[in-house]
XYZ file of C-alpha atoms in Angstrom:
632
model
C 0.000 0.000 0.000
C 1.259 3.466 -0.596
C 1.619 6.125 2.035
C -0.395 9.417 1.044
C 1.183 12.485 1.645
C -2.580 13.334 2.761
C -3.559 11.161 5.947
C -7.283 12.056 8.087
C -4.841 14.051 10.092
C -3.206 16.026 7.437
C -5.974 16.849 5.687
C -7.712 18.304 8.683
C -3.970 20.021 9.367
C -4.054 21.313 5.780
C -7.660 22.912 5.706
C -6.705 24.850 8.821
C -3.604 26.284 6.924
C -5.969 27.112 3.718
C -7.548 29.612 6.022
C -4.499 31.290 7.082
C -3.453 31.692 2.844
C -4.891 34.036 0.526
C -7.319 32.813 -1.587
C -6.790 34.002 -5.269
C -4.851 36.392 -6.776
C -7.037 38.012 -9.099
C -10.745 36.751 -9.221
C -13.871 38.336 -7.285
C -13.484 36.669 -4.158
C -10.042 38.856 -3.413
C -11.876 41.614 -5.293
C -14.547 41.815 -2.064
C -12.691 40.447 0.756
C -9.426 40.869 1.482
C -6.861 38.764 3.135
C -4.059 39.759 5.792
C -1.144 39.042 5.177
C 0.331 38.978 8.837
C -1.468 35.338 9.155
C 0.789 33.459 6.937
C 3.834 35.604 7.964
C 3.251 34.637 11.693
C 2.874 30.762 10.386
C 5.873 29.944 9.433
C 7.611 29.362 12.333
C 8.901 26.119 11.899
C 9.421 22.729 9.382
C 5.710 21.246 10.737
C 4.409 24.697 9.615
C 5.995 25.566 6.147
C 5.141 21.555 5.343
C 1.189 21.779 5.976
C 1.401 25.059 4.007
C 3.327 22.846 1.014
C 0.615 20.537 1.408
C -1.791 23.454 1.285
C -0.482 23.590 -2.465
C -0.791 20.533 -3.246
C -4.150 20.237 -1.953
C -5.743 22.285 -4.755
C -5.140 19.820 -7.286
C -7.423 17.091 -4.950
C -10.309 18.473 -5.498
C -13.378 17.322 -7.531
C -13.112 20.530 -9.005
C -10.140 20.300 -10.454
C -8.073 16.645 -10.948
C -10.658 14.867 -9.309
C -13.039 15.318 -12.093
C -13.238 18.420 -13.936
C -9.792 18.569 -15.427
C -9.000 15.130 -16.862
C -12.286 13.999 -17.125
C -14.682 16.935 -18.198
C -12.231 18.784 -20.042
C -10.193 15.669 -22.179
C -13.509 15.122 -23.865
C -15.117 15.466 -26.557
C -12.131 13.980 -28.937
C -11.899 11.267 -31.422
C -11.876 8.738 -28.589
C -14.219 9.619 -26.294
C -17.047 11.735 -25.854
C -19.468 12.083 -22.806
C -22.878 10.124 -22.805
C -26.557 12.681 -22.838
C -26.823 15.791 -24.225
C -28.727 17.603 -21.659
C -27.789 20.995 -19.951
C -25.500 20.857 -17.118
C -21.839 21.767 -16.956
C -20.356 18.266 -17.600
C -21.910 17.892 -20.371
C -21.823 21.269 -22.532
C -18.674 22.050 -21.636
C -17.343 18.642 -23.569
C -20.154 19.055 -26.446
C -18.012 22.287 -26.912
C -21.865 24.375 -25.995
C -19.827 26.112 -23.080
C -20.095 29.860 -22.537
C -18.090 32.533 -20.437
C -21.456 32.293 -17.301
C -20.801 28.432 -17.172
C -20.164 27.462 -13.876
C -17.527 25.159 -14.074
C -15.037 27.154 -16.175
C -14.839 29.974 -13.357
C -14.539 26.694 -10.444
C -11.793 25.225 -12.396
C -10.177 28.975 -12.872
C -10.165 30.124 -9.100
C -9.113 26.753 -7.691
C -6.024 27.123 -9.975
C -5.189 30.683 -9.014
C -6.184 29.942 -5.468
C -2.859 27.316 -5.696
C -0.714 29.475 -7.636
C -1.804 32.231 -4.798
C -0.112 29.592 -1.746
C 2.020 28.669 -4.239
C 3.353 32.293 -3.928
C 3.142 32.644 -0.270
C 5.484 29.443 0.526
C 8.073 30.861 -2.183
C 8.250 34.312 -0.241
C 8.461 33.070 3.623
C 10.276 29.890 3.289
C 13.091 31.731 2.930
C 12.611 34.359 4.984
C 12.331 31.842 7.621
C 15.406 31.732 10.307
C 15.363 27.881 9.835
C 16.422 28.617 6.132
C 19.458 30.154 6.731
C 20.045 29.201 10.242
C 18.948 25.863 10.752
C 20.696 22.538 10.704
C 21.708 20.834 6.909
C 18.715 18.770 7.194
C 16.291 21.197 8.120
C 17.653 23.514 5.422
C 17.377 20.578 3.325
C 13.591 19.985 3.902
C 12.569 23.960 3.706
C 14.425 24.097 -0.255
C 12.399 20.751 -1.088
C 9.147 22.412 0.113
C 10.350 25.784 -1.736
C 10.902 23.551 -4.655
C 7.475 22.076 -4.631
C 5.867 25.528 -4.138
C 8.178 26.661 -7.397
C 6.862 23.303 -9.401
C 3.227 23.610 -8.361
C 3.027 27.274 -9.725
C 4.807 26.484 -12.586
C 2.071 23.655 -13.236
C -1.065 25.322 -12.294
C 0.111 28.469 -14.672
C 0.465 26.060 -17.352
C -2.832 24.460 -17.158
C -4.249 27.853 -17.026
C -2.378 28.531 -20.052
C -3.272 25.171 -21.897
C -6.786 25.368 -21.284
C -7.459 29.672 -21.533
C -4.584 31.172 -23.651
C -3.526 34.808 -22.196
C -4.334 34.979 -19.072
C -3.616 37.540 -15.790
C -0.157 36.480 -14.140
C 0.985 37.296 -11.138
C 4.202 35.994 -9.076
C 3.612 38.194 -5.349
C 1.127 36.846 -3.171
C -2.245 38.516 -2.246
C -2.583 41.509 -0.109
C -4.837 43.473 1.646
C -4.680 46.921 -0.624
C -3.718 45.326 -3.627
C -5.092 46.190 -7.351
C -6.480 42.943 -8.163
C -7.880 44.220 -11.713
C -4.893 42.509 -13.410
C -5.016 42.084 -16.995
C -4.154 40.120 -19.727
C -0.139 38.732 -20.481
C 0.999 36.878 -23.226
C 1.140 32.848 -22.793
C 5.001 33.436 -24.073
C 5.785 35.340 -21.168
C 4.041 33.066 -18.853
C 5.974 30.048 -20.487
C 9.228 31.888 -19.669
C 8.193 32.248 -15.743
C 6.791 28.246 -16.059
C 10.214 27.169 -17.395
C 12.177 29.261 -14.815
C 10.314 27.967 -12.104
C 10.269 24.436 -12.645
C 13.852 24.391 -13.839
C 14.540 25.990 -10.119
C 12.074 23.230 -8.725
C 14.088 20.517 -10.055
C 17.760 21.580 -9.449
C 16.383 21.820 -5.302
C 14.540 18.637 -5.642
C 15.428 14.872 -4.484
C 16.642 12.670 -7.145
C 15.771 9.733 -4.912
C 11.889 7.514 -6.203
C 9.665 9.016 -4.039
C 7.661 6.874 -1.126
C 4.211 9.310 -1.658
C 3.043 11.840 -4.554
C 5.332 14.378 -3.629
C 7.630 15.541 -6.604
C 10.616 15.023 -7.012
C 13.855 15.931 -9.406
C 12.994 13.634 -12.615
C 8.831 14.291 -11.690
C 9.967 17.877 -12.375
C 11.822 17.586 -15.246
C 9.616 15.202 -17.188
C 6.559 17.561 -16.584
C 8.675 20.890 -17.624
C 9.568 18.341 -21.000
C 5.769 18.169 -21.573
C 5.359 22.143 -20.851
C 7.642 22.681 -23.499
C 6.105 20.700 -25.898
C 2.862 22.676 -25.522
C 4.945 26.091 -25.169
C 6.033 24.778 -29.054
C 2.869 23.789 -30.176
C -0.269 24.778 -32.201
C -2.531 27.432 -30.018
C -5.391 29.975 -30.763
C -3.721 33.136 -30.363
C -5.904 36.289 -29.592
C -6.074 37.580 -33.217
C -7.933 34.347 -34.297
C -5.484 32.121 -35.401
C -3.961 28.694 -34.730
C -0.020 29.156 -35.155
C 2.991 28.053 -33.119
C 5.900 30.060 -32.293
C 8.758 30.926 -34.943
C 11.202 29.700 -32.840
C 8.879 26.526 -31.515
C 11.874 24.280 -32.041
C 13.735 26.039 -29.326
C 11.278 24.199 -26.981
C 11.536 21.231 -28.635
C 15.250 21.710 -27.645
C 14.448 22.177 -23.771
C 12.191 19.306 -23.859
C 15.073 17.072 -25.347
C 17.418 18.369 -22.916
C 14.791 17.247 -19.707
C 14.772 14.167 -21.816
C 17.872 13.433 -21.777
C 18.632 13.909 -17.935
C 16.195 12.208 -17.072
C 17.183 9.230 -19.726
C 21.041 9.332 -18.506
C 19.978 8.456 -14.986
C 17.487 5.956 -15.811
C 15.265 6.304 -13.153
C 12.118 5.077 -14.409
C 11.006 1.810 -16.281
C 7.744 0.114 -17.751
C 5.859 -2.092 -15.789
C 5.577 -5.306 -17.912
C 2.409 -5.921 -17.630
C -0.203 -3.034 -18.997
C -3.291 -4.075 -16.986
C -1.141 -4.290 -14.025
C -0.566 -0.613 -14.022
C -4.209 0.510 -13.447
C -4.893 -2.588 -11.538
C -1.769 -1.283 -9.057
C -3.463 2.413 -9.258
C -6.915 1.032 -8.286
C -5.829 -0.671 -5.292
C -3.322 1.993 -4.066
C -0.020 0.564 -4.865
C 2.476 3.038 -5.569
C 4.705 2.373 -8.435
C 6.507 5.535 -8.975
C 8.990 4.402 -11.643
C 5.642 4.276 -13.867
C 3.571 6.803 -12.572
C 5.782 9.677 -12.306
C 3.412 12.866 -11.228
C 0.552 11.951 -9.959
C -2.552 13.566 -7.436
C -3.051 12.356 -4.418
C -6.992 11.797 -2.838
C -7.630 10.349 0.706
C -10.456 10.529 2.863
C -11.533 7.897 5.055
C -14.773 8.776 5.324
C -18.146 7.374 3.831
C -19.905 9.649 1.541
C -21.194 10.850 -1.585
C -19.423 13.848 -2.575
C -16.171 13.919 -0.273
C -13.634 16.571 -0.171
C -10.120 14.790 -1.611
C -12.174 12.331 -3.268
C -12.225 11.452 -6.905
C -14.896 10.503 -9.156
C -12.005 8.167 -11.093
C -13.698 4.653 -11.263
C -17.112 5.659 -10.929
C -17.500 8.561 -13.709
C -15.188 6.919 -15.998
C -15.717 3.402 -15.182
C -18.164 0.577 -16.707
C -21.409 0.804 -15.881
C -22.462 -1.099 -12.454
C -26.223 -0.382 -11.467
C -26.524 1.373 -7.811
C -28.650 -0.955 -5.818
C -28.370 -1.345 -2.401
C -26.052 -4.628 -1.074
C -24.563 -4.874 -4.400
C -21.882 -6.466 -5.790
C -19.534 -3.360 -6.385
C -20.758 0.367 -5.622
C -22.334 2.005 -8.671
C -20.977 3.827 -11.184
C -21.867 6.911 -13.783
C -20.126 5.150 -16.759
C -20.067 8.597 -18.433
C -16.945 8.167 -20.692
C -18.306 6.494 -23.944
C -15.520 5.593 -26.105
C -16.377 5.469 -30.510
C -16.612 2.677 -31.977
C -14.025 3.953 -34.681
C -11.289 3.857 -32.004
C -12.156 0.107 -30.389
C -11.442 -0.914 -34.224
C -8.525 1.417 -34.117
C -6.459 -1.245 -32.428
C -4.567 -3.642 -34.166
C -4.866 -7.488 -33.880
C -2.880 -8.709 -30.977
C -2.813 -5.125 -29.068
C -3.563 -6.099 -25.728
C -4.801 -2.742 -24.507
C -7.756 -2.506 -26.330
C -9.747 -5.068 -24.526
C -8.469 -3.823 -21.178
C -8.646 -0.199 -21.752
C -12.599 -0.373 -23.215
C -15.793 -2.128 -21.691
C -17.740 -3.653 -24.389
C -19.575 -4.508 -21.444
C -21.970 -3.566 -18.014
C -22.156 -5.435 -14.541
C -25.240 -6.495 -12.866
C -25.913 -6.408 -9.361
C -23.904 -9.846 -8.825
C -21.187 -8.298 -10.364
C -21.199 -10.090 -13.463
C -20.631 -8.865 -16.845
C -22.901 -8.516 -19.358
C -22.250 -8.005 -23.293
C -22.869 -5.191 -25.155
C -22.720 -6.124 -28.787
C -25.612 -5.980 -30.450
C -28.025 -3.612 -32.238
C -26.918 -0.161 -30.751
C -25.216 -1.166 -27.989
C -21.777 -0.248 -29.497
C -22.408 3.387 -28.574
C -22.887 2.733 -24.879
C -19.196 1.502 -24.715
C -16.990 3.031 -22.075
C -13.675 3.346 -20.895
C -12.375 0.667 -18.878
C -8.996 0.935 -16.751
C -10.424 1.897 -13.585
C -13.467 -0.279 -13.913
C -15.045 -1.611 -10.240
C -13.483 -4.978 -10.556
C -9.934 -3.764 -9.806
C -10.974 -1.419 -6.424
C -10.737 -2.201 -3.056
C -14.572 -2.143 -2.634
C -14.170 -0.655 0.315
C -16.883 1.217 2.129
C -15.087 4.743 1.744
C -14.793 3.737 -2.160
C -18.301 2.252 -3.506
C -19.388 6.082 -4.463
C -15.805 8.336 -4.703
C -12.860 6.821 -4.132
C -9.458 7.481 -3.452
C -7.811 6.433 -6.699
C -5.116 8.871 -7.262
C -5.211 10.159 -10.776
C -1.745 10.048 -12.727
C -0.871 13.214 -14.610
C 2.364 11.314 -16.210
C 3.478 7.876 -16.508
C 6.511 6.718 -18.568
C 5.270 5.783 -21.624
C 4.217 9.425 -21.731
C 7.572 10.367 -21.364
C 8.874 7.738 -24.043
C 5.943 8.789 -26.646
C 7.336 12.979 -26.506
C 10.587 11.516 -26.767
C 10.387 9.802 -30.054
C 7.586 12.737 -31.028
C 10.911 15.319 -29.982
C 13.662 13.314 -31.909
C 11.303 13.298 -34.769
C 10.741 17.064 -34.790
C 14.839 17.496 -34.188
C 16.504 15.400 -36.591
C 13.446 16.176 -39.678
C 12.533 11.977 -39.490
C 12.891 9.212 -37.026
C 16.377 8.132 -35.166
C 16.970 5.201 -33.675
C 16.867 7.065 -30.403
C 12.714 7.784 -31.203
C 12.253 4.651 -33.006
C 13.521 2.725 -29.427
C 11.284 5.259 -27.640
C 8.104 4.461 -28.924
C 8.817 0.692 -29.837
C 9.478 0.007 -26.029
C 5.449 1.356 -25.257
C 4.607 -0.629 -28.479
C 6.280 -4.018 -27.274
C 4.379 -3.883 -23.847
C 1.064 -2.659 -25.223
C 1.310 -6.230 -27.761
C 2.767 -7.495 -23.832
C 5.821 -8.956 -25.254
C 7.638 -8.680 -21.889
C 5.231 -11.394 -20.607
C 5.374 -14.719 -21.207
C 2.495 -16.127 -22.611
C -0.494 -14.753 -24.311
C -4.413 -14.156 -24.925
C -6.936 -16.431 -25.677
C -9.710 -16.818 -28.368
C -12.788 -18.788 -26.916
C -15.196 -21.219 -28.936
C -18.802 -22.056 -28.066
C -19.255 -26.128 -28.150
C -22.566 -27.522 -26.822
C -25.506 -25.063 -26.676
C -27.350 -27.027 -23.707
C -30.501 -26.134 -23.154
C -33.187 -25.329 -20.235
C -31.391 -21.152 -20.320
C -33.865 -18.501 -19.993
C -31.769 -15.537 -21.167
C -28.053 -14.079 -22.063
C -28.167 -12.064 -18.781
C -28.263 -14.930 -16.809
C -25.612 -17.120 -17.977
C -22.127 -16.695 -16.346
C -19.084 -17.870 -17.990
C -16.101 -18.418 -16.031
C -12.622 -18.240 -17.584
C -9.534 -20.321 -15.214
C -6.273 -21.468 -14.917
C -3.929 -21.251 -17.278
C -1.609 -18.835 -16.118
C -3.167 -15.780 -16.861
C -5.247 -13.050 -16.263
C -7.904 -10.574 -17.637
C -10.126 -12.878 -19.723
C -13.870 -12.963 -19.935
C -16.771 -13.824 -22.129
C -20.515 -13.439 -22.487
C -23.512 -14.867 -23.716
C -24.791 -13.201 -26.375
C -27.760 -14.545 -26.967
C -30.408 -17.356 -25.712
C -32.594 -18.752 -28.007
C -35.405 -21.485 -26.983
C -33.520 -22.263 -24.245
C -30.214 -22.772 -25.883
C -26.820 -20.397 -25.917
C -26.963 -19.677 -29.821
C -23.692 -17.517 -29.354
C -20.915 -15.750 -26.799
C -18.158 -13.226 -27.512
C -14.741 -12.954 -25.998
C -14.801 -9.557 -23.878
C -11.429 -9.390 -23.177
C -8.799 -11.389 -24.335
C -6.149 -11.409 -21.355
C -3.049 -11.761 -21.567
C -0.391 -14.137 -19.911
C -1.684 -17.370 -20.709
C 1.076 -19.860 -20.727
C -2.043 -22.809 -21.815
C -5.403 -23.120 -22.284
C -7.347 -21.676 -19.832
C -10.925 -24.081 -18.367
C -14.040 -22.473 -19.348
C -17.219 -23.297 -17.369
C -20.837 -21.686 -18.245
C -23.445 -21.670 -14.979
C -26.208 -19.244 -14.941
C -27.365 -17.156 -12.134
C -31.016 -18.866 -11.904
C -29.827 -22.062 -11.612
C -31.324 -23.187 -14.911
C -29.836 -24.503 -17.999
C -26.696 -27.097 -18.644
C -24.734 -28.428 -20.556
C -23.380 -25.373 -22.473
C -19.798 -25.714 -22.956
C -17.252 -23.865 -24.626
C -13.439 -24.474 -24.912
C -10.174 -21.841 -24.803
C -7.176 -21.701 -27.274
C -3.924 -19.787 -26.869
C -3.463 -16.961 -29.251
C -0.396 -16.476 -31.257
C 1.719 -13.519 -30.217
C 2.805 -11.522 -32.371
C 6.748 -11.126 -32.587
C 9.165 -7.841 -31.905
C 9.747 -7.889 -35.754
C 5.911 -7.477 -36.342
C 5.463 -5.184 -33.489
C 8.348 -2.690 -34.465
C 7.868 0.307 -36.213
C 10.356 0.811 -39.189
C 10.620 2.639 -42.430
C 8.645 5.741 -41.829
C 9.454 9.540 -42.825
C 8.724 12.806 -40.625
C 5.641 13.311 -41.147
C 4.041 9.755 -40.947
C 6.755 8.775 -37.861
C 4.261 11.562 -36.129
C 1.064 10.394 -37.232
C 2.335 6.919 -35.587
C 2.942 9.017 -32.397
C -0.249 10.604 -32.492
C -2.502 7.392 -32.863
C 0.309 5.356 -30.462
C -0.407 7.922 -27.783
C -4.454 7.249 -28.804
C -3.783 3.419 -28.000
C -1.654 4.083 -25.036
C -3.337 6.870 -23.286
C -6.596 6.714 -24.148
C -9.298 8.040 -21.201
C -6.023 9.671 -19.221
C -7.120 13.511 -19.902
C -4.541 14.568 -22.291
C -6.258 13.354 -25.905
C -7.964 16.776 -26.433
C -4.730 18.943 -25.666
C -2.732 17.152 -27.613
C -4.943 17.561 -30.568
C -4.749 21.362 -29.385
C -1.208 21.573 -29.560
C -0.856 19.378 -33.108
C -2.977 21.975 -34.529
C -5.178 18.857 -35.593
C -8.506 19.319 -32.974
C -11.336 19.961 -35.853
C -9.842 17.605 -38.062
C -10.150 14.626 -35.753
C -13.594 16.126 -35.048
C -14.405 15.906 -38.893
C -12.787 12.483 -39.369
C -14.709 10.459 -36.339
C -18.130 12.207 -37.227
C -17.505 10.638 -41.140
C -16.392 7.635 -39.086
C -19.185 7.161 -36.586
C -21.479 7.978 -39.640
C -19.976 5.045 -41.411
C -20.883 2.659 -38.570
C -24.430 3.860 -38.592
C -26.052 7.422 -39.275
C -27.768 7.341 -36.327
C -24.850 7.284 -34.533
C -24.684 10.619 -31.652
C -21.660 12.658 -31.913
C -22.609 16.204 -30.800
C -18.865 17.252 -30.961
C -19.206 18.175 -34.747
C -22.565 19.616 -34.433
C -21.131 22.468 -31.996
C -17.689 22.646 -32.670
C -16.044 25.522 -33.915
C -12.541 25.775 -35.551
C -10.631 29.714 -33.904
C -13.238 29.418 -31.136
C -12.894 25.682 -29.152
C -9.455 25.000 -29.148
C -9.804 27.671 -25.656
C -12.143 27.588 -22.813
C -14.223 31.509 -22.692
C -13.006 33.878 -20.004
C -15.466 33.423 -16.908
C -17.765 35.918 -16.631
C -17.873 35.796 -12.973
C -13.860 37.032 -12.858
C -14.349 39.712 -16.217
C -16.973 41.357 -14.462
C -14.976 42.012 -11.402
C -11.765 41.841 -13.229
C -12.027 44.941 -15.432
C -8.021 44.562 -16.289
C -9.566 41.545 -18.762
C -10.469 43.556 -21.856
C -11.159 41.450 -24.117
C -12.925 37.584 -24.446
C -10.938 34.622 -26.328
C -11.775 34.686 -30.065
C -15.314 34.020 -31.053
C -17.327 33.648 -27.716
């Protein structure tokens, strides 16, 4: 089990500290009330102190309103991937269908609770060192405070870059709230902002310990890997304020400071892939740290039983497969919100072992058994699948919420915008990209595994079944893991046909498969397992390819390989590709049936979506905003 940097007590520690630290730096709520600023300069008295108000920063990313929900899982969607299920008015829906405006709710929630952290951000980075521990204390204690100024540096690097990803310009401020201050602040380029982002986490990570870390704090290579993918977007495709999508003359200069974090990172070897693909979000659902995958992540704990908890997430219940909420059930319910399109499930090549774990073609029932979804329409209820209920603790505190930490960055990530920077750098593919992305290839196929999936045949039909829903087929032995199938339909009282839901991985032989039902009626349905061949490194590989479709391979591989982790629609954003995708999965969705809802293309609007709409709760206290982002 890991060991959260927020415990019941710390929590309870940290939301006394939040009242002691400003609260924004430039929206309404500093507009009408003032903060003083002799509270947090009579705080800091000691390493206890200056650590809760660290943790203070941190804490504004474990919110529902911002990583717990909004951020990753609101605002990654609508994309070629995934879109959210309904069409009907409320925030978590338009906002995805691309229908929000400047008075939605959300967009101003998402916008103070990321100033409000850049705001503690900035008061940890001006006392910690004003502290007589910094300059007076023992090695160790001066140690500690530069880690903790460090973090502060990192976290307001970070939040200022989401700002920037998700709104453009936007006010910028580096001095901590104060009573008298002009909060009207206006506008300043995203370039600007980029330079203070890079300067700050570059600071971060020369202060920072190289050693894995034991919780979610950050550390040296954390730093470094996130100021890579900063870059990236600091290079990349964005709406600028005159209407058009462009990227800096000099984009390649980040490209060079993203190679660079690379690099340091790559000479010290810090990280590696987990073998086994299912295993990573299997480890994440049952709160096993594994830092040398996941290498920034958010931290939620709260050992409470609720509904709507503060440092709770809604990962594995609004992005999960869909488990009916009935009391004494199986597994707690879910929202199974996150429908993934058809066009991407047949994305997937044969033999790529993430497609059946990463999407449900499938629901629970109450018993906790699953149910196909194949037929007629049922294709569009698909969802994503990596944090489905089946790999949770089930705990009381987790059947509504839970406390599944959500991972900003893992590895592959990192290896993906390596072979995407190489690429850009050398005008084509080096061996140093093609290595990159072959290594997330290889364990996506799971070639670092022995043995492999399994293909299932239907033998006897029996007889005496009453329906699909009631017939339970059980997959054993063999080695591996992951494997199910379904009935698919009943007819007269005989199984007329089953489909493989997921076809595992690790199977060293033939696993037994036995068919019961939950009514106790029907027998004699059997159906028998075969090993899979698995494909080979040669077939895996990627060879051959030029600039231009070496990134196209990126693009989809990072589809395949990230799929439902809240960075699909930003990097569409910053390949300056957004409405194309849009264009290409409504044709493709068509294709599959025109009945087929995709209210992405319907709304979406090329120089106007690729950026969220100033809230109108901070422009009409914020008269320093004089303008809105293009064509809102």
């Amino acid at each position: 089990m890991k060991h959260k940097i927020f415990s019941l007590k710390t929590t309870l520690a940290v939301g006394v500290v939040a009242l002691l630290l400003p609260l924004s730096s430039c929206d309404n709520q500093i507009e009408t009330t003032p903060y003083s600023y002799s509270t947090s300069a009579n705080f800091f008295s000691n390493l206890d102190e200056a650590y809760m108000a660290t943790l203070g920063v941190y804490q504004i990313m474990s919110l529902q309103d911002t990583y717990g929900w909004n951020i990753p899982l609101v605002f990654d969607a609508d994309t070629d991937i995934i879109q959210i299920s309904g069409d009907t008015d409320v925030d978590w829906r338009t906002i995805p269908h691309y229908k929000g405006i400047s008075q939605t709710v959300t967009f101003y929630t998402v916008w103070s609770q990321l100033y409000t952290g850049i705001d503690r951000a900035n008061v940890v980075i001006e006392k910690i060192p004003q502290m007589k521990l910094y300059t007076e204390g023992t090695e160790s204690q001066k140690t500690q405070l530069n880690r903790m100024l460090g973090e502060a540096k990192f976290l307001r690097g970070f939040y200022y870059s989401e700002l920037v990803r998700l709104w453009g310009d936007v006010p910028f401020k580096t001095k901590s709230s104060q009573s008298g201050d002009n909060f009207k602040a206006g506008l300043v380029d995203r370039y600007e902002i980029y330079g203070q982002i890079i300067k700050d986490m570059t600071e971060a990570a020369a202060v920072l310990p190289e050693a894995m870390p034991t919780d979610e704090r950050i550390n040296k290579w954390g730093a470094k890997a996130m100021l890579a993918r900063v870059a990236l977007f600091a290079g990349g495709y964005s709406l600028k304020a005159d209407g058009n999508i462009t990227r800096p003359d000099n984009y390649k200069d980040y490209y060079l400071i993203a190679q660079q974090q690379i690099n340091d990172i790559m000479a010290q070897n810090p990280y590696k892939l987990n073998t086994s693909y299912s295993r990573v979000f299997k480890n994440q659902c049952q709160h096993v740290l594994e830092p040398t995958e996941n290498i920034f992540q958010v931290a939620f704990y709260n050992s409470a039983v609720g509904t709507i908890l503060a440092n709770t997430s809604w990962s594995g219940y609004f992005n999960a497969p869909s488990v009916p909420t009935v009391s004494n059930g199986f597994y707690g319910g879910t929202a199974a919100r996150c429908l993934i399109t058809k066009p991407f499930y047949t994305s997937f090549a044969a033999g790529d072992q993430r497609r059946d774990f990463s999407i449900a073609t499938y629901i629970f029932d109450a018993l906790g058994n699953k149910l196909a979804r194949v037929t007629t329409t049922q294709d569009q209820t698909w969802t994503t699948a990596k944090w489905s209920r089946e790999y949770q603790t089930n705990a009381p505190q987790e059947r509504i919420s839970t406390n599944i930490n959500w991972v900003i960055m893992r590895y592959s990530d990192l290896l993906l915008m390596r072979a995407e920077v190489e690429n850009e750098l050398n005008n084509g593919p080096n061996a140093i990209a093609y290595d990159a992305i072959n290594q997330v290839r290889r364990r996506g196929f799971g070639l670092d595994v022995p043995g492999s999936r399994i293909s299932i045949t239907l033998g006897n039909q029996g007889t005496g079944y009453t329906s699909a829903a009631t017939v339970v087929i059980n997959i054993t032995g063999g080695g591996g893991t992951d494997a199910a199938a379904a009935a698919v339909t009943v007819s007269s009282g005989r199984i007329t046909a089953i489909t493989l839901l997921r076809s595992g991985d690790g199977y060293t032989s033939a696993p037994t498969v036995t068919i019961t039902s939950t009514d106790g009626k029907g027998s004699g349905a059997t159906a028998t397992a075969t090993l899979l061949t698995k494909p080979t490194a040669t077939q895996v590989n990627l060879s051959g390819l030029d600039k231009v479709n070496f990134l196209k391979a990126i693009q989809q591989e990072r589809a395949w390989e990230l799929s439902g982790e809240g960075m699909r629609r930003a990097d569409l954003i910053r390949w300056g590709i957004l409405a194309e995708k849009i264009t290409e999965t409504k044709t493709a969705v068509q294709a599959v049936r025109t009945t087929y809802p995709y209210p992405a293309f319907d709304n979406f609007k090329k120089f106007k979506h690729e950026l969220y709409p100033f809230p109108t709760n901070e422009t009409d206290v914020n008269k320093g905003i004089t303008r809105q982002n293009p064509n809102y």
